[in-house]
Amino acid sequence: MNATRQPIEYADASAEVRSVYDDIMATRNTDWVNNYWKVLAHHPPSLRRMWENAKQVMAPGALDPLTKELIYIAVSVTNGCGYCIASHAAGARNKGMSPDQYSELVAIIGLANETNRHAVALDLQIDAAFR
Amino acid sequence: MNATRQPIEYADASAEVRSVYDDIMATRNTDWVNNYWKVLAHHPPSLRRMWENAKQVMAPGALDPLTKELIYIAVSVTNGCGYCIASHAAGARNKGMSPDQYSELVAIIGLANETNRHAVALDLQIDAAFR
Amino acid sequence: MNATRQPIEYADASAEVRSVYDDIMATRNTDWVNNYWKVLAHHPPSLRRMWENAKQVMAPGALDPLTKELIYIAVSVTNGCGYCIASHAAGARNKGMSPDQYSELVAIIGLANETNRHAVALDLQIDAAFR
Amino acid sequence: MNATRQPIEYADASAEVRSVYDDIMATRNTDWVNNYWKVLAHHPPSLRRMWENAKQVMAPGALDPLTKELIYIAVSVTNGCGYCIASHAAGARNKGMSPDQYSELVAIIGLANETNRHAVALDLQIDAAFR
Amino acid sequence: MNATRQPIEYADASAEVRSVYDDIMATRNTDWVNNYWKVLAHHPPSLRRMWENAKQVMAPGALDPLTKELIYIAVSVTNGCGYCIASHAAGARNKGMSPDQYSELVAIIGLANETNRHAVALDLQIDAAFR
Amino acid sequence: MNATRQPIEYADASAEVRSVYDDIMATRNTDWVNNYWKVLAHHPPSLRRMWENAKQVMAPGALDPLTKELIYIAVSVTNGCGYCIASHAAGARNKGMSPDQYSELVAIIGLANETNRHAVALDLQIDAAFR
């Protein structure tokens, strides 16, 4: 596991891996690939599978791309994943997130985590109007 | 604790509690108060404090109200809080969330939880470009 | 698994299981055993092991028994475990927890969950004075 | 977001931020402010709001200040928040926590996390006596 | 969201949805589909995507199918997901899980959750031999 | 707490602590002890108790030792515990885990975390066949 955790650079990658890297860069309109994909590349089926998932789920749809990134960050903060916060905060900034928007996002994440625990501690029953 | 978990209805509430209920209904433009507040009302300092927090954090600002609800739901799903999901999904629908938006929200929440664990399992180092 | 999840009552228990039940009732000075132990009893090594753990950890020591229950509840609320909250809230009430103490406990649990997420989202560095 | 994560020192702070810092130092009877507040200060409404919350919730009340810190640590450990553990363990030591008390706290946190998962895995039904 | 949460039965499903149901039943050699898929079916792209993921990840490979189910349960218990535990415990029993294996699984899950918190509380540094 | 977090080396350990270290090394057939035990050693009752737990739970039984390590890792990744992942991945490699097995383990952990959140978000009802 130790050795396999080194990121696989494009120059060292198999044709199968390179084809995914190429699609990542083309889809994102960038000339580099971040460590998530370069470490996942040790297992090409996982690399390809996860990229297909990310491409489908994060594409513009009924929700716009910035909103999707904010949701991603909310999950990542709640799970305490530093890498994920860093990568998706960068993605959100690229899509126009302002410092005030980030501050409000953090405030909501915090408040929701607080009230989630209150609801559990107080064994709240769901109001009829919410069903 | 058992007895205190019954929601306190308006008719049975103290003047202090009623003043918060009144502000909740006025701010939300509704004629009822949901269980979260009615159970929290057993401890008026918590009731007032939490309402002041919610009013400030969830007000329109750099992020619009629907986006704020989606973020709230993302946290609540990640924490597995059924009451919180029900109440904020209702809030999101009131603010215009469509079924497709909810489906995409669920997809993003799931994907983020998946990749969060990958990042931890693979001990990913944050890319220089993200710092 | 289905069948094995039924609680094993004293009358139906093996001598090995009864000896643990006896010790639970004697230690707690009660005449009944709660479901946690009666379901765990399907695997006697786990039953005995967990009871030895609980007896050692929850005994009066440098921390008093009520404080220990409050800590237990704080963990259980954060993990969203309804059974655990119900059982240890009962334990705490037996040890003297007042309604106001419970309200303050819930407030702290909520606040800590909130600020925990802030700390992660803001990537806080530990102050030198805290090390 | 990058720039905004630098702590804002007193000398560089606005009057609005300074007034909160002043209140933190006066309330705690210290001459410094920890990073949580100095990073939160990039969004003054959050700084003020969170300080008002912390001041109210952590003040002596039905629970004593050391017990409140222990509860805070229990949540922070369960959530895996290193900063929060460091800051509140320092707070607890200031309020008299002994090494043995910390060891017992850690033991309870661990045990509660263990039994919480047992309760979920075994789908325990809440005993009538606990309701 | 309310209406969309009803499971979509085969008789009411579109051709697109039926083709996924057909593949689920053929792959699993059963004549029914569980609620996860029938509720996900309200968003066909999610239904198809998740089924492709599950089929690839849970297929026999370097790990055998029963071991894969045990891992799935370990995650689901740690996250407190009752539906997931029920469905994957059924899957594990179908693949030969014995009651004693389930009891040991539960014991490991509990122990790991306990020691995970100890590691965090004690701020353990990774031993050189583990790197 | 600061001082007590230094690992206690064998040469500096009390007879009580050494006897546990001796048993750890004999049971594992190694000549060293990892940091978890050396830090826990500041509280000998916890050291002895946890070692008795680990020895019993992780011993070969109805599940083989490698499967037990994989389950341990699944929990540790879901909880985001870096130390625990490092130590149990080392244990798993010692027991024969291949790189492909680790890749599949990571894939299952990720998928389970994803579907766990779907199940919660969609409020899935447990199928009759699973009960």
CSV table of C-alpha atoms in Angstrom, one decimal, chain A residues 31-75:
chain,number,residue,atom,x,y,z
A,31,ASP,CA,-3.7,21.1,-18.0
A,32,TRP,CA,-3.3,19.2,-14.8
A,33,VAL,CA,-4.9,16.5,-12.7
A,34,ASN,CA,-5.2,16.5,-8.9
A,35,ASN,CA,-3.9,13.9,-6.5
A,36,TYR,CA,-7.3,12.2,-6.0
A,37,TRP,CA,-7.2,10.8,-9.5
A,38,LYS,CA,-3.4,10.2,-9.6
A,39,VAL,CA,-3.6,8.0,-6.5
A,40,LEU,CA,-6.8,6.3,-7.5
A,41,ALA,CA,-5.0,5.4,-10.8
A,42,HIS,CA,-3.3,2.5,-9.0
A,43,HIS,CA,-6.6,0.7,-9.6
A,44,PRO,CA,-7.7,1.6,-13.1
A,45,PRO,CA,-11.3,0.2,-12.7
A,46,SER,CA,-11.8,2.5,-9.7
A,47,LEU,CA,-10.3,5.5,-11.6
A,48,ARG,CA,-12.5,5.1,-14.6
A,49,ARG,CA,-15.6,4.3,-12.5
A,50,MET,CA,-15.2,7.3,-10.2
A,51,TRP,CA,-14.5,9.7,-13.0
A,52,GLU,CA,-17.7,8.6,-14.8
A,53,ASN,CA,-19.6,9.2,-11.6
A,54,ALA,CA,-18.0,12.6,-10.9
A,55,LYS,CA,-18.5,13.8,-14.5
A,56,GLN,CA,-22.2,12.8,-14.4
A,57,VAL,CA,-23.1,14.1,-10.9
A,58,MET,CA,-21.2,17.4,-11.0
A,59,ALA,CA,-22.3,18.4,-14.5
A,60,PRO,CA,-24.6,21.4,-14.8
A,61,GLY,CA,-28.2,20.2,-14.4
A,62,ALA,CA,-31.1,21.2,-12.3
A,63,LEU,CA,-28.6,22.7,-9.9
A,64,ASP,CA,-25.8,25.0,-11.1
A,65,PRO,CA,-22.2,24.1,-10.7
A,66,LEU,CA,-21.4,26.5,-7.9
A,67,THR,CA,-24.3,25.3,-5.8
A,68,LYS,CA,-23.1,21.7,-6.4
A,69,GLU,CA,-19.6,22.6,-5.1
A,70,LEU,CA,-21.1,24.3,-2.0
A,71,ILE,CA,-23.1,21.1,-1.2
A,72,TYR,CA,-19.9,19.1,-1.7
A,73,ILE,CA,-18.1,21.3,0.8
A,74,ALA,CA,-20.9,21.0,3.3
A,75,VAL,CA,-20.6,17.2,3.3
